[in-house]
Amino acid sequence: MSKRYFITSSGTGIGKTFVTSLLTRQLRARGASVAAYKPVISGYSDDDATTDTAELLRALELPYTPQNVQHVSPWRFAAPLSPNMAAAREGRELSLDALVNHGRTQESQPHDVLLVEGVGGVLVPLNNTHTVCDWMVALGYPAILVGGSYLGSISHTLSAAEVLKTRGIALHAVVISESQECPVPPDETIATLKHFLPAGVPVVLLPRASHGTIAADITLPNLAELVL
Ligand SMILES: Nc1ncnc2c1ncn2[C@@H]1O[C@H](COP(=O)(O)OP(=O)(O)O)[C@@H](O)[C@H]1O
Ligand SMILES: [Mg+2]
């Protein structure tokens, strides 16, 4: 059975895609077979090579074709808004059942590791009834929580962790993706977080990569250790 993880975060633009892409590349470099999905994406355009979908396809070394886009991100919305609002602008509605069915189908594939990147933070609405947390509960995968190191990030990361705990979602690891603007060295943020996060949950620093490029940076820590 594949190992399955849901990559979530305290908010949007924190580093979920960066972590999912890095994990995918590092696991593949070790010879593991990896499936990586960003099932729901808002702010999507086919012409934009910087979308999460395009980045995950690069990490998977799959060509940027309509079929592969549909495979990695079946629910794409144009407006850069929470999925409930972005879908409504297109007269659509996202169904939790459909999302979970998609997950179950992927689970049946013979991969070593299955990675699902969420959308926005833990409580982003998918529709007017369900949030990302409901999706996580339904799938039942352990969470990799991505936080930042900006001023205010500690409360955001701990709030997200608290929500996961309340909803009974296993917290597998916390990755702190170094923010562009940090008031203190990120290690200090991590030391503080460790006082409040459950003992035994790894809290890993992902330093700010130069130019934000994932592929070229071999100095980044190997996150594969966290999931294998
Ligand atoms: N550790 C990091 N080093 C360099 N750039 C990063 C890092 N973490 C995130 N970024 C960049 O910050 C932006 C937002 O990150 P992203 O992974 O897209 O966030 P999310 O998926 O949570 O919305 C992207 O341009 C990404 O490349
Ligand atoms: Mg993303």
Coordinates of C-alpha atoms and ligand atoms in Angstrom, one line a residue:
M1 CA 0.0 0.0 0.0
S2 CA 1.3 3.5 -0.8
K3 CA 2.1 6.0 1.9
R4 CA -0.3 8.8 1.6
Y5 CA 0.0 12.4 2.8
F6 CA -2.1 15.5 2.6
I7 CA 0.0 18.7 2.4
T8 CA -1.9 21.5 4.0
S9 CA -0.9 24.9 5.5
S10 CA -1.8 27.7 7.7
G11 CA -2.8 29.9 4.7
T12 CA -2.2 30.5 1.1
G13 CA 1.2 31.3 -0.5
I14 CA 3.1 29.7 2.4
G15 CA 4.9 26.9 0.6
K16 CA 2.6 23.9 0.1
T17 CA 3.4 23.6 -3.6
F18 CA 7.1 24.2 -2.9
V19 CA 7.1 21.3 -0.4
T20 CA 5.0 19.0 -2.5
S21 CA 7.3 19.6 -5.5
L22 CA 10.5 19.2 -3.5
L23 CA 9.2 16.0 -1.9
T24 CA 8.2 14.7 -5.3
R25 CA 11.6 15.4 -6.8
Q26 CA 13.5 14.1 -3.9
L27 CA 11.5 10.9 -3.6
R28 CA 11.8 10.3 -7.4
A29 CA 15.5 10.8 -7.2
R30 CA 15.6 8.0 -4.7
G31 CA 13.8 5.7 -7.1
A32 CA 10.4 5.9 -5.4
S33 CA 7.3 6.0 -7.6
V34 CA 5.3 9.1 -6.6
A35 CA 1.8 10.4 -7.5
A36 CA 1.3 14.1 -6.7
Y37 CA -2.0 15.9 -7.1
K38 CA -3.4 19.3 -6.7
P39 CA -7.0 18.3 -7.2
V40 CA -8.5 21.7 -6.7
I41 CA -6.8 24.9 -8.0
S42 CA -8.2 28.4 -8.2
G43 CA -6.5 31.2 -10.1
Y44 CA -5.7 28.7 -12.8
S45 CA -4.9 29.6 -16.4
D46 CA -3.5 27.3 -19.1
D47 CA -1.2 30.1 -20.2
D48 CA 0.5 30.4 -16.8
A49 CA 3.6 28.3 -16.4
T50 CA 3.8 29.1 -12.7
T51 CA 0.6 27.5 -11.5
D52 CA 0.8 24.7 -8.9
T53 CA -0.4 22.3 -11.6
A54 CA 2.5 23.2 -14.0
E55 CA 5.0 23.0 -11.1
L56 CA 3.8 19.5 -10.1
L57 CA 3.9 18.3 -13.7
R58 CA 7.6 19.5 -13.9
A59 CA 8.3 17.7 -10.6
L60 CA 6.7 14.5 -12.0
E61 CA 8.6 15.0 -15.3
L62 CA 5.3 14.8 -17.2
P63 CA 4.7 17.0 -20.2
Y64 CA 2.3 20.0 -19.9
T65 CA -0.6 18.5 -21.9
P66 CA -4.3 19.0 -21.4
Q67 CA -4.6 15.3 -20.4
N68 CA -1.9 15.7 -17.7
V69 CA -3.3 18.9 -16.4
Q70 CA -6.7 17.2 -16.1
H71 CA -5.0 14.3 -14.3
V72 CA -3.1 16.4 -11.7
S73 CA -5.8 19.1 -11.2
P74 CA -9.3 17.9 -12.2
W75 CA -11.0 20.9 -10.6
R76 CA -9.6 24.1 -12.0
F77 CA -11.2 27.6 -11.5
A78 CA -10.1 30.8 -13.0
A79 CA -10.7 33.2 -10.2
P80 CA -8.0 33.4 -7.5
L81 CA -10.5 33.0 -4.7
S82 CA -11.5 30.3 -2.2
P83 CA -13.0 27.3 -4.2
N84 CA -16.5 28.0 -3.1
M85 CA -16.4 31.5 -4.5
A86 CA -14.3 30.7 -7.5
A87 CA -16.6 27.9 -8.5
A88 CA -19.7 30.0 -8.0
R89 CA -18.4 32.6 -10.5
E90 CA -18.4 29.8 -13.1
G91 CA -21.9 28.5 -12.1
R92 CA -20.2 25.4 -10.6
E93 CA -20.1 23.8 -7.2
L94 CA -17.4 21.5 -5.9
S95 CA -18.6 18.2 -4.4
L96 CA -16.8 16.7 -1.4
D97 CA -18.0 13.2 -2.5
A98 CA -16.4 13.7 -6.0
L99 CA -13.2 14.9 -4.4
V100 CA -13.0 11.9 -2.1
N101 CA -13.9 9.5 -4.9
H102 CA -11.0 11.0 -6.9
G103 CA -8.7 10.3 -3.9
R104 CA -9.9 6.7 -3.6
T105 CA -9.3 6.1 -7.3
Q106 CA -5.7 7.3 -6.9
E107 CA -5.2 5.1 -3.9
S108 CA -5.8 2.1 -6.0
Q109 CA -2.8 2.9 -8.2
P110 CA 0.5 1.2 -7.4
H111 CA 2.6 4.1 -6.1
D112 CA 5.1 4.1 -3.3
V113 CA 3.9 7.6 -2.2
L114 CA 0.8 9.5 -2.8
L115 CA 0.9 13.3 -2.2
V116 CA -2.2 15.5 -2.2
E117 CA -1.8 19.2 -2.0
G118 CA -4.8 20.9 -0.5
V119 CA -6.0 24.4 -1.4
G120 CA -5.4 27.4 0.8
G121 CA -5.3 26.9 4.5
V122 CA -7.0 24.2 6.7
L123 CA -10.3 25.9 6.9
V124 CA -10.7 27.2 3.4
P125 CA -14.3 26.5 2.1
L126 CA -14.6 24.0 -0.7
N127 CA -18.3 24.8 -1.1
N128 CA -20.8 26.3 1.2
T129 CA -20.9 23.2 3.4
H130 CA -17.4 21.8 3.6
T131 CA -13.9 23.0 4.2
V132 CA -10.5 21.5 3.4
C133 CA -10.5 19.9 6.9
D134 CA -13.6 17.9 5.9
W135 CA -11.8 16.7 2.9
M136 CA -8.8 15.7 5.0
V137 CA -11.0 13.9 7.5
A138 CA -12.7 12.0 4.7
L139 CA -9.5 10.9 3.0
G140 CA -7.8 10.1 6.4
Y141 CA -4.3 10.7 5.3
P142 CA -1.7 12.1 7.8
A143 CA -1.1 15.8 7.3
I144 CA 2.1 17.5 6.5
L145 CA 1.5 21.1 7.8
V146 CA 3.5 23.9 6.1
G147 CA 4.0 27.1 8.0
G148 CA 6.0 30.2 7.5
S149 CA 8.5 32.2 9.6
Y150 CA 7.0 35.7 9.1
L151 CA 5.9 37.9 12.0
G152 CA 2.6 36.3 13.2
S153 CA 3.4 32.9 11.7
I154 CA 3.6 31.1 15.1
S155 CA 0.0 31.7 16.0
H156 CA -1.1 30.8 12.4
T157 CA 0.9 27.5 12.5
L158 CA -0.3 26.6 15.9
S159 CA -3.9 27.5 15.1
A160 CA -3.8 25.2 12.0
A161 CA -2.3 22.4 14.2
E162 CA -5.0 22.9 16.8
V163 CA -7.7 22.5 14.1
L164 CA -6.1 19.3 12.8
K165 CA -6.1 18.0 16.4
T166 CA -9.7 18.9 17.0
R167 CA -10.7 17.1 13.8
G168 CA -8.7 14.0 14.6
I169 CA -6.3 14.4 11.7
A170 CA -2.9 12.9 12.4
L171 CA -0.1 15.5 12.2
H172 CA 2.8 13.7 10.5
A173 CA 5.3 16.6 10.3
V174 CA 5.5 20.4 10.3
V175 CA 7.7 22.0 7.6
I176 CA 8.5 25.7 8.2
S177 CA 9.2 27.2 4.8
E178 CA 11.4 30.2 5.5
S179 CA 9.4 33.4 4.6
Q180 CA 11.0 36.2 2.7
E181 CA 10.6 38.6 5.6
C182 CA 11.6 37.1 9.0
P183 CA 11.9 39.1 12.2
V184 CA 14.1 36.4 13.8
P185 CA 16.2 33.5 12.6
P186 CA 13.7 30.8 11.6
D187 CA 15.4 28.4 14.0
E188 CA 14.1 30.5 16.8
T189 CA 10.6 30.3 15.5
I190 CA 10.9 26.5 15.3
A191 CA 12.3 26.3 18.8
T192 CA 9.2 28.2 20.0
L193 CA 6.8 26.1 17.9
K194 CA 8.3 22.9 19.4
H195 CA 7.2 24.0 22.9
F196 CA 3.6 24.0 21.8
L197 CA 3.3 21.3 19.1
P198 CA 2.8 17.6 20.2
A199 CA 6.1 16.0 21.3
G200 CA 7.4 13.6 18.6
V201 CA 6.1 15.6 15.6
P202 CA 9.1 16.5 13.5
V203 CA 9.4 20.3 12.8
V204 CA 11.7 20.8 9.9
L205 CA 13.2 24.0 8.5
L206 CA 13.1 24.5 4.8
P207 CA 15.4 27.5 4.1
R208 CA 14.5 30.1 1.6
A209 CA 15.9 28.8 -1.7
S210 CA 17.7 31.2 -4.0
H211 CA 15.4 32.6 -6.7
G212 CA 12.6 30.4 -5.5
T213 CA 13.7 27.7 -7.9
I214 CA 13.3 24.2 -6.6
A215 CA 14.9 22.0 -9.2
A216 CA 18.3 23.8 -9.2
D217 CA 18.8 24.0 -5.4
I218 CA 20.7 21.0 -4.1
T219 CA 21.3 22.7 -0.7
L220 CA 17.7 22.1 0.5
P221 CA 17.2 19.5 3.2
N222 CA 16.0 16.1 2.1
L223 CA 12.4 15.9 3.0
A224 CA 12.1 12.3 1.6
E225 CA 13.4 11.1 5.0
L226 CA 10.2 12.5 6.6
V227 CA 7.8 10.3 4.5
L228 CA 9.6 7.1 3.7
Ligands
LIG1 N1 11.5 27.8 1.0 C1 11.2 28.5 -0.1 N2 12.3 29.0 -0.8 C2 12.0 29.8 -1.9 N3 10.8 30.1 -2.3 C3 9.7 29.6 -1.7 C4 9.9 28.8 -0.5 N4 8.6 28.5 0.0 C5 7.8 29.0 -0.9 N5 8.4 29.7 -1.9 C6 7.8 30.5 -3.0 O1 6.8 31.3 -2.4 C7 5.6 31.3 -3.3 C8 4.4 30.7 -2.6 O2 4.7 29.3 -2.3 P1 3.8 28.1 -2.7 O3 4.5 26.8 -2.5 O4 3.2 28.3 -4.1 O5 2.6 28.3 -1.6 P2 1.2 27.6 -1.4 O6 1.2 26.3 -2.3 O7 1.1 27.3 0.0 O8 0.2 28.6 -1.9 C9 6.1 30.5 -4.5 O9 6.6 31.4 -5.5 C10 7.2 29.6 -4.0 O10 8.1 29.2 -5.0
MG2 MG 0.0 25.7 -3.9

